[in-house]
Amino acid sequence: CTVCAFLAFGKYVLRKDVTLNDAININGLLLSAVYMALASVSLRPFKCLGNPDGSASLGADRSILCWQRGDHQLMVALSFLPMLGGVLSYLTLIIWAVTQYPRKVSRPGGVKFVKRWSFAFSRFNPTSYYFILVLVLRDLLIGMTPVIL
């Protein structure tokens, strides 16, 4: 992971104070920045367009016939890696953080939780902490739009 290498460089070579919270925030911020594109790219093998002969071909590459040869089936199988590894895992983490927020903030150690998840919650008023979930779901829907339409 390139981000981890930069954090290690900052901590051990530049002698900066880099914490686990910093690493989580940088990774979360980067993932939130590319989330919509990742959702769109991971769903691209599912966008098949009809041909005049009744078959369907991949929208991104019309030479690939959908569901008829191994190359398309391999693309669909490989698309589950970014879908599960990036899109759904990030969504799951955000849902978990939003559900935990009221409990964690009201208990001792709540500041640590807020610092760790500041990439998600610092943009909003503390009473509107759940807006990050709205933004992530919006980005997911925007990323899915080209496949659905």
mmCIF file with all atom_site columns, C-alpha atoms in Angstrom:
data_model
loop_
_atom_site.group_PDB
_atom_site.id
_atom_site.type_symbol
_atom_site.label_atom_id
_atom_site.label_alt_id
_atom_site.label_comp_id
_atom_site.label_asym_id
_atom_site.label_entity_id
_atom_site.label_seq_id
_atom_site.pdbx_PDB_ins_code
_atom_site.Cartn_x
_atom_site.Cartn_y
_atom_site.Cartn_z
_atom_site.occupancy
_atom_site.B_iso_or_equiv
_atom_site.pdbx_formal_charge
_atom_site.auth_seq_id
_atom_site.auth_comp_id
_atom_site.auth_asym_id
_atom_site.auth_atom_id
_atom_site.pdbx_PDB_model_num
ATOM 1   C CA . CYS A 1 1   ? 0.000   0.000   0.000   1.00 0.00 ? 1   CYS A CA 1
ATOM 2   C CA . THR A 1 2   ? 1.495   3.276   -1.153  1.00 0.00 ? 2   THR A CA 1
ATOM 3   C CA . VAL A 1 3   ? -0.170  5.280   1.598   1.00 0.00 ? 3   VAL A CA 1
ATOM 4   C CA . CYS A 1 4   ? 1.389   3.020   4.233   1.00 0.00 ? 4   CYS A CA 1
ATOM 5   C CA . ALA A 1 5   ? 4.812   3.515   2.644   1.00 0.00 ? 5   ALA A CA 1
ATOM 6   C CA . PHE A 1 6   ? 4.419   7.300   2.788   1.00 0.00 ? 6   PHE A CA 1
ATOM 7   C CA . LEU A 1 7   ? 3.289   7.125   6.403   1.00 0.00 ? 7   LEU A CA 1
ATOM 8   C CA . ALA A 1 8   ? 6.264   4.922   7.306   1.00 0.00 ? 8   ALA A CA 1
ATOM 9   C CA . PHE A 1 9   ? 8.573   7.354   5.473   1.00 0.00 ? 9   PHE A CA 1
ATOM 10  C CA . GLY A 1 10  ? 7.117   10.263  7.435   1.00 0.00 ? 10  GLY A CA 1
ATOM 11  C CA . LYS A 1 11  ? 7.395   8.455   10.740  1.00 0.00 ? 11  LYS A CA 1
ATOM 12  C CA . TYR A 1 12  ? 10.834  6.854   10.464  1.00 0.00 ? 12  TYR A CA 1
ATOM 13  C CA . VAL A 1 13  ? 12.742  9.071   8.046   1.00 0.00 ? 13  VAL A CA 1
ATOM 14  C CA . LEU A 1 14  ? 11.257  12.498  8.685   1.00 0.00 ? 14  LEU A CA 1
ATOM 15  C CA . ARG A 1 15  ? 10.616  11.703  12.367  1.00 0.00 ? 15  ARG A CA 1
ATOM 16  C CA . LYS A 1 16  ? 7.045   13.003  12.293  1.00 0.00 ? 16  LYS A CA 1
ATOM 17  C CA . ASP A 1 17  ? 4.407   11.798  14.725  1.00 0.00 ? 17  ASP A CA 1
ATOM 18  C CA . VAL A 1 18  ? 2.200   9.501   12.621  1.00 0.00 ? 18  VAL A CA 1
ATOM 19  C CA . THR A 1 19  ? -0.511  7.603   14.451  1.00 0.00 ? 19  THR A CA 1
ATOM 20  C CA . LEU A 1 20  ? -2.915  4.839   13.525  1.00 0.00 ? 20  LEU A CA 1
ATOM 21  C CA . ASN A 1 21  ? -5.671  7.459   13.395  1.00 0.00 ? 21  ASN A CA 1
ATOM 22  C CA . ASP A 1 22  ? -3.673  9.340   10.741  1.00 0.00 ? 22  ASP A CA 1
ATOM 23  C CA . ALA A 1 23  ? -3.331  6.181   8.653   1.00 0.00 ? 23  ALA A CA 1
ATOM 24  C CA . ILE A 1 24  ? -7.040  5.379   8.917   1.00 0.00 ? 24  ILE A CA 1
ATOM 25  C CA . ASN A 1 25  ? -8.005  8.954   8.046   1.00 0.00 ? 25  ASN A CA 1
ATOM 26  C CA . ILE A 1 26  ? -5.759  9.099   4.985   1.00 0.00 ? 26  ILE A CA 1
ATOM 27  C CA . ASN A 1 27  ? -7.005  5.742   3.693   1.00 0.00 ? 27  ASN A CA 1
ATOM 28  C CA . GLY A 1 28  ? -10.625 6.675   4.393   1.00 0.00 ? 28  GLY A CA 1
ATOM 29  C CA . LEU A 1 29  ? -10.241 10.034  2.690   1.00 0.00 ? 29  LEU A CA 1
ATOM 30  C CA . LEU A 1 30  ? -8.656  8.475   -0.398  1.00 0.00 ? 30  LEU A CA 1
ATOM 31  C CA . LEU A 1 31  ? -11.314 5.778   -0.605  1.00 0.00 ? 31  LEU A CA 1
ATOM 32  C CA . SER A 1 32  ? -14.100 8.321   -0.234  1.00 0.00 ? 32  SER A CA 1
ATOM 33  C CA . ALA A 1 33  ? -12.517 10.345  -3.058  1.00 0.00 ? 33  ALA A CA 1
ATOM 34  C CA . VAL A 1 34  ? -12.503 7.416   -5.503  1.00 0.00 ? 34  VAL A CA 1
ATOM 35  C CA . TYR A 1 35  ? -15.624 5.650   -4.211  1.00 0.00 ? 35  TYR A CA 1
ATOM 36  C CA . MET A 1 36  ? -17.961 6.704   -7.013  1.00 0.00 ? 36  MET A CA 1
ATOM 37  C CA . ALA A 1 37  ? -15.448 5.797   -9.726  1.00 0.00 ? 37  ALA A CA 1
ATOM 38  C CA . LEU A 1 38  ? -14.699 2.463   -8.059  1.00 0.00 ? 38  LEU A CA 1
ATOM 39  C CA . ALA A 1 39  ? -18.399 1.628   -7.944  1.00 0.00 ? 39  ALA A CA 1
ATOM 40  C CA . SER A 1 40  ? -18.812 2.533   -11.598 1.00 0.00 ? 40  SER A CA 1
ATOM 41  C CA . VAL A 1 41  ? -15.753 0.605   -12.803 1.00 0.00 ? 41  VAL A CA 1
ATOM 42  C CA . SER A 1 42  ? -16.576 -2.508  -10.796 1.00 0.00 ? 42  SER A CA 1
ATOM 43  C CA . LEU A 1 43  ? -20.048 -2.639  -12.339 1.00 0.00 ? 43  LEU A CA 1
ATOM 44  C CA . ARG A 1 44  ? -18.906 -2.007  -15.911 1.00 0.00 ? 44  ARG A CA 1
ATOM 45  C CA . PRO A 1 45  ? -18.862 -5.729  -16.929 1.00 0.00 ? 45  PRO A CA 1
ATOM 46  C CA . PHE A 1 46  ? -22.594 -5.862  -16.218 1.00 0.00 ? 46  PHE A CA 1
ATOM 47  C CA . LYS A 1 47  ? -23.491 -3.168  -18.771 1.00 0.00 ? 47  LYS A CA 1
ATOM 48  C CA . CYS A 1 48  ? -24.409 -5.126  -21.859 1.00 0.00 ? 48  CYS A CA 1
ATOM 49  C CA . LEU A 1 49  ? -25.973 -3.516  -24.913 1.00 0.00 ? 49  LEU A CA 1
ATOM 50  C CA . GLY A 1 50  ? -28.183 -5.243  -27.440 1.00 0.00 ? 50  GLY A CA 1
ATOM 51  C CA . ASN A 1 51  ? -26.998 -6.042  -30.958 1.00 0.00 ? 51  ASN A CA 1
ATOM 52  C CA . PRO A 1 52  ? -29.173 -6.247  -34.102 1.00 0.00 ? 52  PRO A CA 1
ATOM 53  C CA . ASP A 1 53  ? -28.779 -10.045 -34.187 1.00 0.00 ? 53  ASP A CA 1
ATOM 54  C CA . GLY A 1 54  ? -30.326 -10.413 -30.731 1.00 0.00 ? 54  GLY A CA 1
ATOM 55  C CA . SER A 1 55  ? -27.079 -10.995 -28.823 1.00 0.00 ? 55  SER A CA 1
ATOM 56  C CA . ALA A 1 56  ? -25.631 -8.547  -26.327 1.00 0.00 ? 56  ALA A CA 1
ATOM 57  C CA . SER A 1 57  ? -22.132 -7.170  -26.162 1.00 0.00 ? 57  SER A CA 1
ATOM 58  C CA . LEU A 1 58  ? -20.221 -5.314  -23.500 1.00 0.00 ? 58  LEU A CA 1
ATOM 59  C CA . GLY A 1 59  ? -20.810 -1.574  -23.568 1.00 0.00 ? 59  GLY A CA 1
ATOM 60  C CA . ALA A 1 60  ? -17.143 -0.772  -22.973 1.00 0.00 ? 60  ALA A CA 1
ATOM 61  C CA . ASP A 1 61  ? -15.893 -3.164  -25.680 1.00 0.00 ? 61  ASP A CA 1
ATOM 62  C CA . ARG A 1 62  ? -18.422 -4.222  -28.290 1.00 0.00 ? 62  ARG A CA 1
ATOM 63  C CA . SER A 1 63  ? -16.221 -7.156  -29.418 1.00 0.00 ? 63  SER A CA 1
ATOM 64  C CA . ILE A 1 64  ? -16.948 -9.014  -26.152 1.00 0.00 ? 64  ILE A CA 1
ATOM 65  C CA . LEU A 1 65  ? -20.239 -10.912 -26.198 1.00 0.00 ? 65  LEU A CA 1
ATOM 66  C CA . CYS A 1 66  ? -22.026 -10.949 -22.869 1.00 0.00 ? 66  CYS A CA 1
ATOM 67  C CA . TRP A 1 67  ? -22.577 -14.264 -21.059 1.00 0.00 ? 67  TRP A CA 1
ATOM 68  C CA . GLN A 1 68  ? -21.504 -16.351 -24.063 1.00 0.00 ? 68  GLN A CA 1
ATOM 69  C CA . ARG A 1 69  ? -17.741 -16.704 -23.768 1.00 0.00 ? 69  ARG A CA 1
ATOM 70  C CA . GLY A 1 70  ? -15.229 -17.087 -20.992 1.00 0.00 ? 70  GLY A CA 1
ATOM 71  C CA . ASP A 1 71  ? -13.730 -13.623 -21.364 1.00 0.00 ? 71  ASP A CA 1
ATOM 72  C CA . HIS A 1 72  ? -16.904 -11.888 -20.224 1.00 0.00 ? 72  HIS A CA 1
ATOM 73  C CA . GLN A 1 73  ? -17.487 -14.369 -17.425 1.00 0.00 ? 73  GLN A CA 1
ATOM 74  C CA . LEU A 1 74  ? -13.906 -13.770 -16.237 1.00 0.00 ? 74  LEU A CA 1
ATOM 75  C CA . MET A 1 75  ? -14.498 -10.017 -16.276 1.00 0.00 ? 75  MET A CA 1
ATOM 76  C CA . VAL A 1 76  ? -17.662 -10.454 -14.209 1.00 0.00 ? 76  VAL A CA 1
ATOM 77  C CA . ALA A 1 77  ? -15.850 -12.689 -11.717 1.00 0.00 ? 77  ALA A CA 1
ATOM 78  C CA . LEU A 1 78  ? -12.958 -10.232 -11.395 1.00 0.00 ? 78  LEU A CA 1
ATOM 79  C CA . SER A 1 79  ? -15.339 -7.315  -10.939 1.00 0.00 ? 79  SER A CA 1
ATOM 80  C CA . PHE A 1 80  ? -16.362 -8.780  -7.591  1.00 0.00 ? 80  PHE A CA 1
ATOM 81  C CA . LEU A 1 81  ? -12.897 -7.989  -6.176  1.00 0.00 ? 81  LEU A CA 1
ATOM 82  C CA . PRO A 1 82  ? -13.275 -4.193  -6.251  1.00 0.00 ? 82  PRO A CA 1
ATOM 83  C CA . MET A 1 83  ? -17.003 -4.477  -5.536  1.00 0.00 ? 83  MET A CA 1
ATOM 84  C CA . LEU A 1 84  ? -16.548 -6.501  -2.367  1.00 0.00 ? 84  LEU A CA 1
ATOM 85  C CA . GLY A 1 85  ? -13.094 -5.224  -1.418  1.00 0.00 ? 85  GLY A CA 1
ATOM 86  C CA . GLY A 1 86  ? -13.743 -1.544  -1.922  1.00 0.00 ? 86  GLY A CA 1
ATOM 87  C CA . VAL A 1 87  ? -17.340 -0.577  -2.517  1.00 0.00 ? 87  VAL A CA 1
ATOM 88  C CA . LEU A 1 88  ? -19.289 -2.836  -0.168  1.00 0.00 ? 88  LEU A CA 1
ATOM 89  C CA . SER A 1 89  ? -16.637 -2.949  2.561   1.00 0.00 ? 89  SER A CA 1
ATOM 90  C CA . TYR A 1 90  ? -16.449 0.872   2.666   1.00 0.00 ? 90  TYR A CA 1
ATOM 91  C CA . LEU A 1 91  ? -20.240 1.097   2.773   1.00 0.00 ? 91  LEU A CA 1
ATOM 92  C CA . THR A 1 92  ? -20.332 -1.472  5.586   1.00 0.00 ? 92  THR A CA 1
ATOM 93  C CA . LEU A 1 93  ? -17.695 0.420   7.582   1.00 0.00 ? 93  LEU A CA 1
ATOM 94  C CA . ILE A 1 94  ? -19.590 3.689   7.201   1.00 0.00 ? 94  ILE A CA 1
ATOM 95  C CA . ILE A 1 95  ? -22.845 2.042   8.285   1.00 0.00 ? 95  ILE A CA 1
ATOM 96  C CA . TRP A 1 96  ? -21.050 0.584   11.316  1.00 0.00 ? 96  TRP A CA 1
ATOM 97  C CA . ALA A 1 97  ? -19.469 3.940   12.213  1.00 0.00 ? 97  ALA A CA 1
ATOM 98  C CA . VAL A 1 98  ? -22.779 5.786   11.888  1.00 0.00 ? 98  VAL A CA 1
ATOM 99  C CA . THR A 1 99  ? -24.585 3.269   14.100  1.00 0.00 ? 99  THR A CA 1
ATOM 100 C CA . GLN A 1 100 ? -21.789 3.364   16.688  1.00 0.00 ? 100 GLN A CA 1
ATOM 101 C CA . TYR A 1 101 ? -21.400 7.155   16.748  1.00 0.00 ? 101 TYR A CA 1
ATOM 102 C CA . PRO A 1 102 ? -24.059 8.021   19.378  1.00 0.00 ? 102 PRO A CA 1
ATOM 103 C CA . ARG A 1 103 ? -22.830 5.319   21.780  1.00 0.00 ? 103 ARG A CA 1
ATOM 104 C CA . LYS A 1 104 ? -19.122 5.941   21.329  1.00 0.00 ? 104 LYS A CA 1
ATOM 105 C CA . VAL A 1 105 ? -19.291 9.728   21.600  1.00 0.00 ? 105 VAL A CA 1
ATOM 106 C CA . SER A 1 106 ? -21.258 9.662   24.846  1.00 0.00 ? 106 SER A CA 1
ATOM 107 C CA . ARG A 1 107 ? -18.796 7.315   26.577  1.00 0.00 ? 107 ARG A CA 1
ATOM 108 C CA . PRO A 1 108 ? -15.241 7.862   27.781  1.00 0.00 ? 108 PRO A CA 1
ATOM 109 C CA . GLY A 1 109 ? -12.869 7.544   24.853  1.00 0.00 ? 109 GLY A CA 1
ATOM 110 C CA . GLY A 1 110 ? -15.338 9.108   22.440  1.00 0.00 ? 110 GLY A CA 1
ATOM 111 C CA . VAL A 1 111 ? -12.758 11.641  21.317  1.00 0.00 ? 111 VAL A CA 1
ATOM 112 C CA . LYS A 1 112 ? -10.556 8.801   20.070  1.00 0.00 ? 112 LYS A CA 1
ATOM 113 C CA . PHE A 1 113 ? -13.456 7.451   17.993  1.00 0.00 ? 113 PHE A CA 1
ATOM 114 C CA . VAL A 1 114 ? -14.177 10.877  16.496  1.00 0.00 ? 114 VAL A CA 1
ATOM 115 C CA . LYS A 1 115 ? -10.499 11.409  15.647  1.00 0.00 ? 115 LYS A CA 1
ATOM 116 C CA . ARG A 1 116 ? -10.240 7.987   14.038  1.00 0.00 ? 116 ARG A CA 1
ATOM 117 C CA . TRP A 1 117 ? -13.327 8.607   11.886  1.00 0.00 ? 117 TRP A CA 1
ATOM 118 C CA . SER A 1 118 ? -12.772 12.321  11.281  1.00 0.00 ? 118 SER A CA 1
ATOM 119 C CA . PHE A 1 119 ? -12.581 11.753  7.506   1.00 0.00 ? 119 PHE A CA 1
ATOM 120 C CA . ALA A 1 120 ? -16.258 10.815  7.714   1.00 0.00 ? 120 ALA A CA 1
ATOM 121 C CA . PHE A 1 121 ? -17.680 12.968  10.492  1.00 0.00 ? 121 PHE A CA 1
ATOM 122 C CA . SER A 1 122 ? -15.653 16.192  10.495  1.00 0.00 ? 122 SER A CA 1
ATOM 123 C CA . ARG A 1 123 ? -17.536 17.643  7.510   1.00 0.00 ? 123 ARG A CA 1
ATOM 124 C CA . PHE A 1 124 ? -20.827 17.739  9.377   1.00 0.00 ? 124 PHE A CA 1
ATOM 125 C CA . ASN A 1 125 ? -22.409 19.212  12.447  1.00 0.00 ? 125 ASN A CA 1
ATOM 126 C CA . PRO A 1 126 ? -22.243 16.657  15.300  1.00 0.00 ? 126 PRO A CA 1
ATOM 127 C CA . THR A 1 127 ? -26.036 16.376  15.296  1.00 0.00 ? 127 THR A CA 1
ATOM 128 C CA . SER A 1 128 ? -25.943 15.514  11.572  1.00 0.00 ? 128 SER A CA 1
ATOM 129 C CA . TYR A 1 129 ? -23.317 12.780  11.850  1.00 0.00 ? 129 TYR A CA 1
ATOM 130 C CA . TYR A 1 130 ? -25.396 10.392  9.712   1.00 0.00 ? 130 TYR A CA 1
ATOM 131 C CA . PHE A 1 131 ? -25.057 12.599  6.601   1.00 0.00 ? 131 PHE A CA 1
ATOM 132 C CA . ILE A 1 132 ? -21.914 10.678  5.639   1.00 0.00 ? 132 ILE A CA 1
ATOM 133 C CA . LEU A 1 133 ? -24.124 7.653   5.014   1.00 0.00 ? 133 LEU A CA 1
ATOM 134 C CA . VAL A 1 134 ? -26.353 9.750   2.764   1.00 0.00 ? 134 VAL A CA 1
ATOM 135 C CA . LEU A 1 135 ? -23.292 10.905  0.795   1.00 0.00 ? 135 LEU A CA 1
ATOM 136 C CA . VAL A 1 136 ? -21.896 7.391   0.416   1.00 0.00 ? 136 VAL A CA 1
ATOM 137 C CA . LEU A 1 137 ? -25.252 6.040   -0.755  1.00 0.00 ? 137 LEU A CA 1
ATOM 138 C CA . ARG A 1 138 ? -25.552 8.952   -3.180  1.00 0.00 ? 138 ARG A CA 1
ATOM 139 C CA . ASP A 1 139 ? -22.081 8.234   -4.580  1.00 0.00 ? 139 ASP A CA 1
ATOM 140 C CA . LEU A 1 140 ? -22.981 4.561   -4.939  1.00 0.00 ? 140 LEU A CA 1
ATOM 141 C CA . LEU A 1 141 ? -26.170 5.393   -6.839  1.00 0.00 ? 141 LEU A CA 1
ATOM 142 C CA . ILE A 1 142 ? -24.326 7.818   -9.108  1.00 0.00 ? 142 ILE A CA 1
ATOM 143 C CA . GLY A 1 143 ? -21.692 5.180   -9.775  1.00 0.00 ? 143 GLY A CA 1
ATOM 144 C CA . MET A 1 144 ? -24.387 2.614   -10.602 1.00 0.00 ? 144 MET A CA 1
ATOM 145 C CA . THR A 1 145 ? -26.347 4.928   -12.901 1.00 0.00 ? 145 THR A CA 1
ATOM 146 C CA . PRO A 1 146 ? -24.406 4.167   -16.119 1.00 0.00 ? 146 PRO A CA 1
ATOM 147 C CA . VAL A 1 147 ? -25.001 0.446   -15.637 1.00 0.00 ? 147 VAL A CA 1
ATOM 148 C CA . ILE A 1 148 ? -28.665 0.789   -14.774 1.00 0.00 ? 148 ILE A CA 1
ATOM 149 C CA . LEU A 1 149 ? -29.542 3.148   -17.642 1.00 0.00 ? 149 LEU A CA 1
#
